[in-house]
PDB file of C-alpha atoms in Angstrom:
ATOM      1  CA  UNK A  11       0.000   0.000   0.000  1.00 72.00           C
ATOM      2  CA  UNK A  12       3.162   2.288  -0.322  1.00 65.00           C
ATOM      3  CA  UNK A  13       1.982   4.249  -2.823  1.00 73.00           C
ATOM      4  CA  UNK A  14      -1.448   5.140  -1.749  1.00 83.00           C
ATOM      5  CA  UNK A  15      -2.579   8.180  -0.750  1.00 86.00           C
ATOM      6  CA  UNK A  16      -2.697   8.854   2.878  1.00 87.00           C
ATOM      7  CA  UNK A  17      -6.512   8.938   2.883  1.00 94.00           C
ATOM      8  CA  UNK A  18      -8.154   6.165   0.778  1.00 95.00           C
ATOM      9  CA  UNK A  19     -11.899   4.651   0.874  1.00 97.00           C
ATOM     10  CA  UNK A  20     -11.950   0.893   2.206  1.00 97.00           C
ATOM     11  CA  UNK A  21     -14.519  -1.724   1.234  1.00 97.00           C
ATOM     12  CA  UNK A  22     -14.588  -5.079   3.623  1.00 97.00           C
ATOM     13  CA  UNK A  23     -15.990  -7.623   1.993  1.00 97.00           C
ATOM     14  CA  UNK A  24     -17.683 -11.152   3.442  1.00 97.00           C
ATOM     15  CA  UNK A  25     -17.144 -15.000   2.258  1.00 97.00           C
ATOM     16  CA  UNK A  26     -20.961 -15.301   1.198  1.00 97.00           C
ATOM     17  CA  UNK A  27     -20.405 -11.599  -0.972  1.00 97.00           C
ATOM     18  CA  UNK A  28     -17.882 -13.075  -2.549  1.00 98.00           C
ATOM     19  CA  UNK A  29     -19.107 -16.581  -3.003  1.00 98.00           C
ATOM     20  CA  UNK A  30     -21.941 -14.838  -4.843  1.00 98.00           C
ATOM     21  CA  UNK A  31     -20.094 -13.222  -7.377  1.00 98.00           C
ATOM     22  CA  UNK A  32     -17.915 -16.561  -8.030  1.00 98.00           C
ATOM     23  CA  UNK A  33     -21.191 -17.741  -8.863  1.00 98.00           C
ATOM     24  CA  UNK A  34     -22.780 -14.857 -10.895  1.00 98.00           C
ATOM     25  CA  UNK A  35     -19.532 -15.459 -12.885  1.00 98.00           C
ATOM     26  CA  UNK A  36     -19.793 -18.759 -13.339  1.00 98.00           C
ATOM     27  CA  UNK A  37     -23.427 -18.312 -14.631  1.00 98.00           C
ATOM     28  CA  UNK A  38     -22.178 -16.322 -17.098  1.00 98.00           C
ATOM     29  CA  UNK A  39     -20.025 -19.111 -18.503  1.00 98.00           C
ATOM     30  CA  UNK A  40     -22.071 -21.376 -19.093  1.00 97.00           C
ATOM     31  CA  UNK A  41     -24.314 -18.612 -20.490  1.00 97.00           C
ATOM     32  CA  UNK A  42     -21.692 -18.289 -23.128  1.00 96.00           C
ATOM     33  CA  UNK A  43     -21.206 -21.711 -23.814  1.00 92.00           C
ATOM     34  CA  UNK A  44     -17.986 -21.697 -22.959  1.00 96.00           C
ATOM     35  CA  UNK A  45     -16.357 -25.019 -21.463  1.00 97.00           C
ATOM     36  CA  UNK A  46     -13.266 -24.555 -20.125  1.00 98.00           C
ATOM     37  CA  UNK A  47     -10.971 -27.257 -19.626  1.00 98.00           C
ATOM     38  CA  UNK A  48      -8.659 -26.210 -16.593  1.00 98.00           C
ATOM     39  CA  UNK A  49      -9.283 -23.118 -14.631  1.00 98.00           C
ATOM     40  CA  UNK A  50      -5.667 -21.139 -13.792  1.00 97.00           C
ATOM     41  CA  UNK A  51      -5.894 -18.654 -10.808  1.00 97.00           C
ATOM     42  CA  UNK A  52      -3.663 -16.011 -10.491  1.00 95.00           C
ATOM     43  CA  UNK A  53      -2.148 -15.898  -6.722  1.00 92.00           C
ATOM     44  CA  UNK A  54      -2.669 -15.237  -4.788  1.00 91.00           C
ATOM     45  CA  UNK A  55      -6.246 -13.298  -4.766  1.00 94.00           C
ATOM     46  CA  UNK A  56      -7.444 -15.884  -7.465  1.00 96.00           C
ATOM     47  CA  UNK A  57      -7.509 -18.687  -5.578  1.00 96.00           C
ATOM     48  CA  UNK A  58     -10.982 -18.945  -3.799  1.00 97.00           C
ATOM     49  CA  UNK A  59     -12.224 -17.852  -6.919  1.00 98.00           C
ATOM     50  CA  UNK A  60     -10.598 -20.403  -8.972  1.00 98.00           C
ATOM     51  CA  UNK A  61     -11.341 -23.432  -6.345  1.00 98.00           C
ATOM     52  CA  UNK A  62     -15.376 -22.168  -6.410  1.00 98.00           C
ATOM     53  CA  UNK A  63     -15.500 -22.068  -9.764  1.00 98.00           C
ATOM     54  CA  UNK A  64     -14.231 -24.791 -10.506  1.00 98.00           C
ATOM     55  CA  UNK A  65     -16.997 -26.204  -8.488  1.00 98.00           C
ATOM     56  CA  UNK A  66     -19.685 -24.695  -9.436  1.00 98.00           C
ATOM     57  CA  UNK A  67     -18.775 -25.869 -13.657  1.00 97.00           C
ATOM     58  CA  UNK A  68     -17.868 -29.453 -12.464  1.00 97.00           C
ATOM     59  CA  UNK A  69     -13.687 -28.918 -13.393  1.00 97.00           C
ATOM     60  CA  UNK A  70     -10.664 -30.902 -11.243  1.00 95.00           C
ATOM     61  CA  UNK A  71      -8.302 -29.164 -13.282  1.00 96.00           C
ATOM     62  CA  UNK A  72      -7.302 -26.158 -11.598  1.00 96.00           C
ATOM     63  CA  UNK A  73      -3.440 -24.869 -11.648  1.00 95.00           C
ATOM     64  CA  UNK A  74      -1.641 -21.553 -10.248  1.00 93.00           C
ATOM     65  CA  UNK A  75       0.369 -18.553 -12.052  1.00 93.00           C
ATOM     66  CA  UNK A  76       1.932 -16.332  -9.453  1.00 90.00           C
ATOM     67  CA  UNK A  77       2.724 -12.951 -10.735  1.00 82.00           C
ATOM     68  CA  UNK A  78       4.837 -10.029  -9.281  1.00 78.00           C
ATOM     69  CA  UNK A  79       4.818  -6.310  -9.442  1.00 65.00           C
ATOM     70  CA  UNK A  80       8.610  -4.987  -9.329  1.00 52.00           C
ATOM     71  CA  UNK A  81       8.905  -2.207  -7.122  1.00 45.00           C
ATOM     72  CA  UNK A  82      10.809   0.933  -8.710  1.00 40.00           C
ATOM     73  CA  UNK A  83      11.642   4.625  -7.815  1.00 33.00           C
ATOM     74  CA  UNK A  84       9.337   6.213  -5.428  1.00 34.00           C
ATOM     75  CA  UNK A  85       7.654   2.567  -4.809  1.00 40.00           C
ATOM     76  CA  UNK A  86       5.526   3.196  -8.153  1.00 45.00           C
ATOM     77  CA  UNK A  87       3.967  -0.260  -9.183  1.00 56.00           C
ATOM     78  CA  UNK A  88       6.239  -1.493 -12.250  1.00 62.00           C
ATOM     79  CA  UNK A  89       4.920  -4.104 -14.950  1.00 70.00           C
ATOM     80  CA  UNK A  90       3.663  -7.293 -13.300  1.00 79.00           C
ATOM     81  CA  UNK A  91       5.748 -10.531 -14.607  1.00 79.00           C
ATOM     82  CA  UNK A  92       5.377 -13.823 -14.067  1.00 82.00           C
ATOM     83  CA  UNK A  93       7.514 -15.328 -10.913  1.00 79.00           C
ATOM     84  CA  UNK A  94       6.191 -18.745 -11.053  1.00 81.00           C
ATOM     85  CA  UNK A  95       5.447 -20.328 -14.242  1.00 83.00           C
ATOM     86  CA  UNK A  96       2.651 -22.982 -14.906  1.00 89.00           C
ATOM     87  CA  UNK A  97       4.036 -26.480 -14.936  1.00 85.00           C
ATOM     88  CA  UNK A  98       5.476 -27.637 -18.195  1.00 86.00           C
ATOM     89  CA  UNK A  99       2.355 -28.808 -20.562  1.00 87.00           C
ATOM     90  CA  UNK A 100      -0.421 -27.900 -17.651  1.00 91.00           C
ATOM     91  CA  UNK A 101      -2.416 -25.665 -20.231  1.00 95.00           C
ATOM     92  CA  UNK A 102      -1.223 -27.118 -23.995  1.00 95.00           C
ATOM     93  CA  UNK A 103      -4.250 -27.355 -26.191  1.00 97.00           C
ATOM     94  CA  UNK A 104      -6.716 -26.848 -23.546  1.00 98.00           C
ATOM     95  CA  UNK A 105      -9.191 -24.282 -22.905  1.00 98.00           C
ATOM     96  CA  UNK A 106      -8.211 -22.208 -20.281  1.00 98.00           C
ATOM     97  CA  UNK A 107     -10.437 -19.637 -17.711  1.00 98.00           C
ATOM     98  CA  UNK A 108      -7.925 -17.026 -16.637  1.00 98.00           C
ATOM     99  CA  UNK A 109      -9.263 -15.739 -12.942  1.00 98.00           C
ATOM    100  CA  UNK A 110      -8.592 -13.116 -10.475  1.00 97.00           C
ATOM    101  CA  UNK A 111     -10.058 -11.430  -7.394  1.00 97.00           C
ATOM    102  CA  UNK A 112     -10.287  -7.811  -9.035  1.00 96.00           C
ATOM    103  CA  UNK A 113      -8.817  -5.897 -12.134  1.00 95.00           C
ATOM    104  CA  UNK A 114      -7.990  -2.253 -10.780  1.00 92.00           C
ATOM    105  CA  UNK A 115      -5.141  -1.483 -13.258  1.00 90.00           C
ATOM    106  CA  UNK A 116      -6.094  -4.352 -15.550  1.00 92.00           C
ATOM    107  CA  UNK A 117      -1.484  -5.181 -15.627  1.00 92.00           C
ATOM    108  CA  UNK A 118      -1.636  -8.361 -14.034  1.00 92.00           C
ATOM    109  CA  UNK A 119      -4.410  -9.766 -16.491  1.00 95.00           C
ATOM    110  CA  UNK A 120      -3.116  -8.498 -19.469  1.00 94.00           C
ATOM    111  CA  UNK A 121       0.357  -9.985 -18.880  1.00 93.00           C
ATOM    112  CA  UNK A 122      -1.213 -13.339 -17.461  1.00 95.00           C
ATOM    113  CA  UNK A 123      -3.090 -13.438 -20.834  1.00 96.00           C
ATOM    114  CA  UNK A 124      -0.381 -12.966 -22.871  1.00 95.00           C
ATOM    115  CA  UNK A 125       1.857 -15.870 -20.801  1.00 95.00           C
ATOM    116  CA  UNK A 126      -1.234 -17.853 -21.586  1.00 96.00           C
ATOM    117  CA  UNK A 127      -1.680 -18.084 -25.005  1.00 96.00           C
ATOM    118  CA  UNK A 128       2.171 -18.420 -25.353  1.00 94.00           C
ATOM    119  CA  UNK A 129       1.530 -21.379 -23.650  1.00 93.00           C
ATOM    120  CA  UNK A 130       0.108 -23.267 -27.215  1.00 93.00           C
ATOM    121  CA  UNK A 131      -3.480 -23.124 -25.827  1.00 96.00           C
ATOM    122  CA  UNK A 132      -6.631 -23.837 -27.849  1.00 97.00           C
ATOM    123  CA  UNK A 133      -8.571 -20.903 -26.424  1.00 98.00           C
ATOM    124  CA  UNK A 134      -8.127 -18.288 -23.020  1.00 98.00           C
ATOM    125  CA  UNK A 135     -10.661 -16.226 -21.542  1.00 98.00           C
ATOM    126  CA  UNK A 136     -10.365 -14.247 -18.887  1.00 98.00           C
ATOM    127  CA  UNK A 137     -12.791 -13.309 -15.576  1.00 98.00           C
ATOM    128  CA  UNK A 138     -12.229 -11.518 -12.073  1.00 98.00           C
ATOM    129  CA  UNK A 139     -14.980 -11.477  -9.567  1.00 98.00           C
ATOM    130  CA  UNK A 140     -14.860  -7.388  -9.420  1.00 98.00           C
ATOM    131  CA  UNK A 141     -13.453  -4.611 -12.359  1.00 97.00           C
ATOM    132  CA  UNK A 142     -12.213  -1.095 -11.551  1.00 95.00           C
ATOM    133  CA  UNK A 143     -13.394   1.949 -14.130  1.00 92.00           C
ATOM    134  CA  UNK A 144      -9.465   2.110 -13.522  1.00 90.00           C
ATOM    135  CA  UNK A 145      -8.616  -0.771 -15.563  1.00 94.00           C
ATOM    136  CA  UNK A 146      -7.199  -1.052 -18.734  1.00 93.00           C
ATOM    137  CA  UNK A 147      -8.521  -4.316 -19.203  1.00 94.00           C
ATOM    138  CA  UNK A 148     -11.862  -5.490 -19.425  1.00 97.00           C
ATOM    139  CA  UNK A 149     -12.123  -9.207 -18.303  1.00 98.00           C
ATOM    140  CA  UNK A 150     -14.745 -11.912 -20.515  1.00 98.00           C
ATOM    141  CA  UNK A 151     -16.841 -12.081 -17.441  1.00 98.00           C
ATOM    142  CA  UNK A 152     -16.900  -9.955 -14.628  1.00 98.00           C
ATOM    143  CA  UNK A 153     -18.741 -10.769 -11.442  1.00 98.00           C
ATOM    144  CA  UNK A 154     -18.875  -7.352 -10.657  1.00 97.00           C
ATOM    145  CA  UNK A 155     -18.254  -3.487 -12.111  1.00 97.00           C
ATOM    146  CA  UNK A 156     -17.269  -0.861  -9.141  1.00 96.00           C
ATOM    147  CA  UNK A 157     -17.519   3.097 -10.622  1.00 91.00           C
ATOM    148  CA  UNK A 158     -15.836   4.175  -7.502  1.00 92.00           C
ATOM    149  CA  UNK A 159     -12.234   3.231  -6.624  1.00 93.00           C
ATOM    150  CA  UNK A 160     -11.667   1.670  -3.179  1.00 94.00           C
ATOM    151  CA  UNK A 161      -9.133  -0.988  -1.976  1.00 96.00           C
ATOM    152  CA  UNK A 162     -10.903  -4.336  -1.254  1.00 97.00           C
ATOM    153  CA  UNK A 163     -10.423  -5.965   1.852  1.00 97.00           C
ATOM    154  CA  UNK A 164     -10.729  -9.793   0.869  1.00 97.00           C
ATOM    155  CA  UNK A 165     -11.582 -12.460   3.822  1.00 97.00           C
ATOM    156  CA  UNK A 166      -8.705 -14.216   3.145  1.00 96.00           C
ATOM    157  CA  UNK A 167      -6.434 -11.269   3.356  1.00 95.00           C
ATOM    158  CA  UNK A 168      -7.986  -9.755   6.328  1.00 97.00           C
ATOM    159  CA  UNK A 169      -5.757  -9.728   8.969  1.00 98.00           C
ATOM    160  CA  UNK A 170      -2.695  -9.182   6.425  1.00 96.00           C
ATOM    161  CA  UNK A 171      -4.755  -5.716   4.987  1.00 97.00           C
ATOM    162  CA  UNK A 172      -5.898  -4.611   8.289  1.00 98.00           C
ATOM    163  CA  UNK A 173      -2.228  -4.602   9.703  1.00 97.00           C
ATOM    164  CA  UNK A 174      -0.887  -2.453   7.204  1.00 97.00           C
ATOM    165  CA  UNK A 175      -4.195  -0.068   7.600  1.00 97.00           C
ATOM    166  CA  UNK A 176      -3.771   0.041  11.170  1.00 98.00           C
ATOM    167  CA  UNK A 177       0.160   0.668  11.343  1.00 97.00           C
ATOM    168  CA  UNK A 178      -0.669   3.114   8.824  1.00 96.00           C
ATOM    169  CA  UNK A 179      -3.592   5.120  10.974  1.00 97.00           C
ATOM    170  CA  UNK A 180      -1.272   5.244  13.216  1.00 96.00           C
ATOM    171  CA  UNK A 181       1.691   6.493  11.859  1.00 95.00           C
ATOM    172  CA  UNK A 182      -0.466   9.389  10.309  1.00 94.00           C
ATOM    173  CA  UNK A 183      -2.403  10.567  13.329  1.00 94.00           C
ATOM    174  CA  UNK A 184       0.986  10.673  15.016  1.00 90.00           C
ATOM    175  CA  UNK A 185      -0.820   9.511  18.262  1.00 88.00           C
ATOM    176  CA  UNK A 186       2.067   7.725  20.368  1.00 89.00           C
ATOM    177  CA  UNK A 187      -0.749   5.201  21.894  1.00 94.00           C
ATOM    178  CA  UNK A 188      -4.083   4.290  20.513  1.00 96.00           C
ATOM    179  CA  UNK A 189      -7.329   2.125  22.560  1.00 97.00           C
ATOM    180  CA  UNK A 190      -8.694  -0.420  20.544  1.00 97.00           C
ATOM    181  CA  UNK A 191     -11.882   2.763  20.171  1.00 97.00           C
ATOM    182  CA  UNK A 192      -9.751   5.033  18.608  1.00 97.00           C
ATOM    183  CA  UNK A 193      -8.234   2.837  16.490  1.00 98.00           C
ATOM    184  CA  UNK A 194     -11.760   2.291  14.567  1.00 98.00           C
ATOM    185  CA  UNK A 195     -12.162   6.109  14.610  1.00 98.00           C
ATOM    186  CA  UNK A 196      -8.954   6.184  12.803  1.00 98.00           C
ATOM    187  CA  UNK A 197      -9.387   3.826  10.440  1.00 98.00           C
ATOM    188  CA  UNK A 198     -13.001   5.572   9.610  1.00 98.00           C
ATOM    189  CA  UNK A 199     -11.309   8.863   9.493  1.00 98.00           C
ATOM    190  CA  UNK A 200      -8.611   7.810   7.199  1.00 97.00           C
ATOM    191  CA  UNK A 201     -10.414   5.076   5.666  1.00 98.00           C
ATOM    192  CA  UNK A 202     -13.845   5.689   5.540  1.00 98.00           C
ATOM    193  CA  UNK A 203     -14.511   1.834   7.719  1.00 98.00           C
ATOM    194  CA  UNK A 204     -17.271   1.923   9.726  1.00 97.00           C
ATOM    195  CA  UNK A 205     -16.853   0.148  12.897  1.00 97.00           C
ATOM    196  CA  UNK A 206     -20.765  -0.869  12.529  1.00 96.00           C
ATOM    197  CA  UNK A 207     -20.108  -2.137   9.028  1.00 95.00           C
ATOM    198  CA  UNK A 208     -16.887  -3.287   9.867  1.00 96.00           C
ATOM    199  CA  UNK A 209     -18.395  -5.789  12.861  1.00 96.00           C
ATOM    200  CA  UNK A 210     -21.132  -6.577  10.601  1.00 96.00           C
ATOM    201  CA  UNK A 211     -18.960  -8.064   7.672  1.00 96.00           C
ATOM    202  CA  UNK A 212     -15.882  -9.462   9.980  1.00 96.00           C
ATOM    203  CA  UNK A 213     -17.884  -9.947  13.456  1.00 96.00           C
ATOM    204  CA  UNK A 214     -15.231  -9.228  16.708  1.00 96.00           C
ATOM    205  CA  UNK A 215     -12.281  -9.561  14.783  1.00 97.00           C
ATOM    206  CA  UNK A 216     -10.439  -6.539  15.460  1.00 97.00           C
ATOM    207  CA  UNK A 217      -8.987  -8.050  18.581  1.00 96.00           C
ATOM    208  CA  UNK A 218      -7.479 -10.822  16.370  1.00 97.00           C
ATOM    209  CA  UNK A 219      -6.133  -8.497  14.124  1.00 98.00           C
ATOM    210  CA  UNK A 220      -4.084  -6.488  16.855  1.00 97.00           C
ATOM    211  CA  UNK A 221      -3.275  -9.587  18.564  1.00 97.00           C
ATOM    212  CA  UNK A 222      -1.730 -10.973  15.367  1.00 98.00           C
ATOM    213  CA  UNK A 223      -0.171  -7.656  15.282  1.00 98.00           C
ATOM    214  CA  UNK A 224       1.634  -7.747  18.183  1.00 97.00           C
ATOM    215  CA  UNK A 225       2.440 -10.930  17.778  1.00 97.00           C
ATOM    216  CA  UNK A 226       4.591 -10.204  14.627  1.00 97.00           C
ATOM    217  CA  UNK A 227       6.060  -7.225  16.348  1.00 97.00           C
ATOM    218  CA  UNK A 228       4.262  -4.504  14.431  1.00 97.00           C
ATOM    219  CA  UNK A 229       2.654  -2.999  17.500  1.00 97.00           C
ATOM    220  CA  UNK A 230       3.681  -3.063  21.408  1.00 97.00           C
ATOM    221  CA  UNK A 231       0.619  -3.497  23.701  1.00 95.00           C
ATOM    222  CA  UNK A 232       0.928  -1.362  26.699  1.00 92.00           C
ATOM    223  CA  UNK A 233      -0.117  -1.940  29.996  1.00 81.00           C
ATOM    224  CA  UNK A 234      -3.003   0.437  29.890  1.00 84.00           C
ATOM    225  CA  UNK A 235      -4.726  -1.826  27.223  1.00 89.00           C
ATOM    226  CA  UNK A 236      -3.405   0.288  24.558  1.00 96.00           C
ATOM    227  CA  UNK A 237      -0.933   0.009  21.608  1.00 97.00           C
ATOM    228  CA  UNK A 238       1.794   2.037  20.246  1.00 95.00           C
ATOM    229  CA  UNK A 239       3.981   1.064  16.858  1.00 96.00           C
ATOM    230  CA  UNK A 240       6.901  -0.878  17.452  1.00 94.00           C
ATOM    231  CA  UNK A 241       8.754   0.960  15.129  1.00 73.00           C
ATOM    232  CA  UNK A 242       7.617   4.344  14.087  1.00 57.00           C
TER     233      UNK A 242
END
């Protein structure tokens, strides 16, 4: 999240939200009357998606392509590549279902794509289960179509998200110590997260989540039940 904004609108999202949208897109594939033959998720985001859909259209083929974003001058986002490449023959003369979690910039699909069909494929399409205005790419099936930019918080990247939001509240309000209370009227201040919403989509997890904190030395608790950065 280096090079966000300080302030940035948040989104935290449940397992049956997303679950829905694996299955709107999978709807729309067999809509199209496409029948894919192996379903390859791009990690790590993709990977609930791929596993559901490959569920819900009756596939056991399902393989992984891990790509990277290289980090450059002032932490700006460089071209994704391709750190992990699908095993030798995984995706030859197959039909292939490229999927993701969500296309903001539309890099990561574009360049998966292209690996793809390098791959001597018989045909790719693409889907993510939610699409940015943002992107340059515009997926064959989209669960989802967001107008307004915000950075999804994912179930299974929960606690991992919410550490870096909360050492980042933190660090901004400049605060020394924070109570569990004020760290949800920091987050809504610089995030826009309501605590309501917040306990309604991820019920008492905030506890976890500075628990796990401390436990990876982000945060020190201190012994009037609040928390300070470990390392400011």
């Amino acid at each position: 999240m280096s090079d966000l904004p300080d302030q940035f609108p948040c989104t935290i999202t449940t397992w049956e939200y997303i679950y829905g949208l694996c299955r709107r897109v999978s709807d729309q594939v067999r809509a199209d009357s496409f029948s894919p033959e192996v379903v390859v998720a791009l990690a790590r985001g993709g990977w609930f998606a791929g596993r559901c859909l490959c569920d819900f259209l009756g596939l056991d083929d399902l393989t992984s392509l891990k790509m990277e974003h290289y980090v450059g001058t002032a932490a700006r986002r460089g071209e994704p590549s391709v750190r992990y490449p699908l095993p030798e023959g995984s995706v030859a003369r197959k039909r292939v279902l490229i999927v993701d979690d969500i296309a903001d910039t539309g890099g990561s699909l574009r360049r998966a794509e292209s690996y793809v069909r390098s791959r001597e494929v018989a045909e790719v399409r693409t889907a993510t289960l939610q699409l940015l205005d943002s992107s340059s790419v515009t997926p064959t099936y989209v669960g989802e179509r967001l107008q307004e930019w915000a950075w999804i918080v994912y179930p299974w990247n929960f606690i991992e998200d919410m550490s870096d939001l909360i050492a980042g509240v933190l660090r901004k309000a400049a605060v020394g110590t924070a109570a569990p209370e004020q760290i949800r009227g920091l987050l809504m201040e610089y995030h826009d997260i309501d605590p309501i919403a917040m306990e309604i989509a991820q019920p008492d997890r905030l506890g976890e989540v500075l628990a796990e904190m401390t436990r990876r030395g982000i945060i020190t608790e201190t012994a009037a039940g609040r928390y300070r950065l470990t390392q400011d």
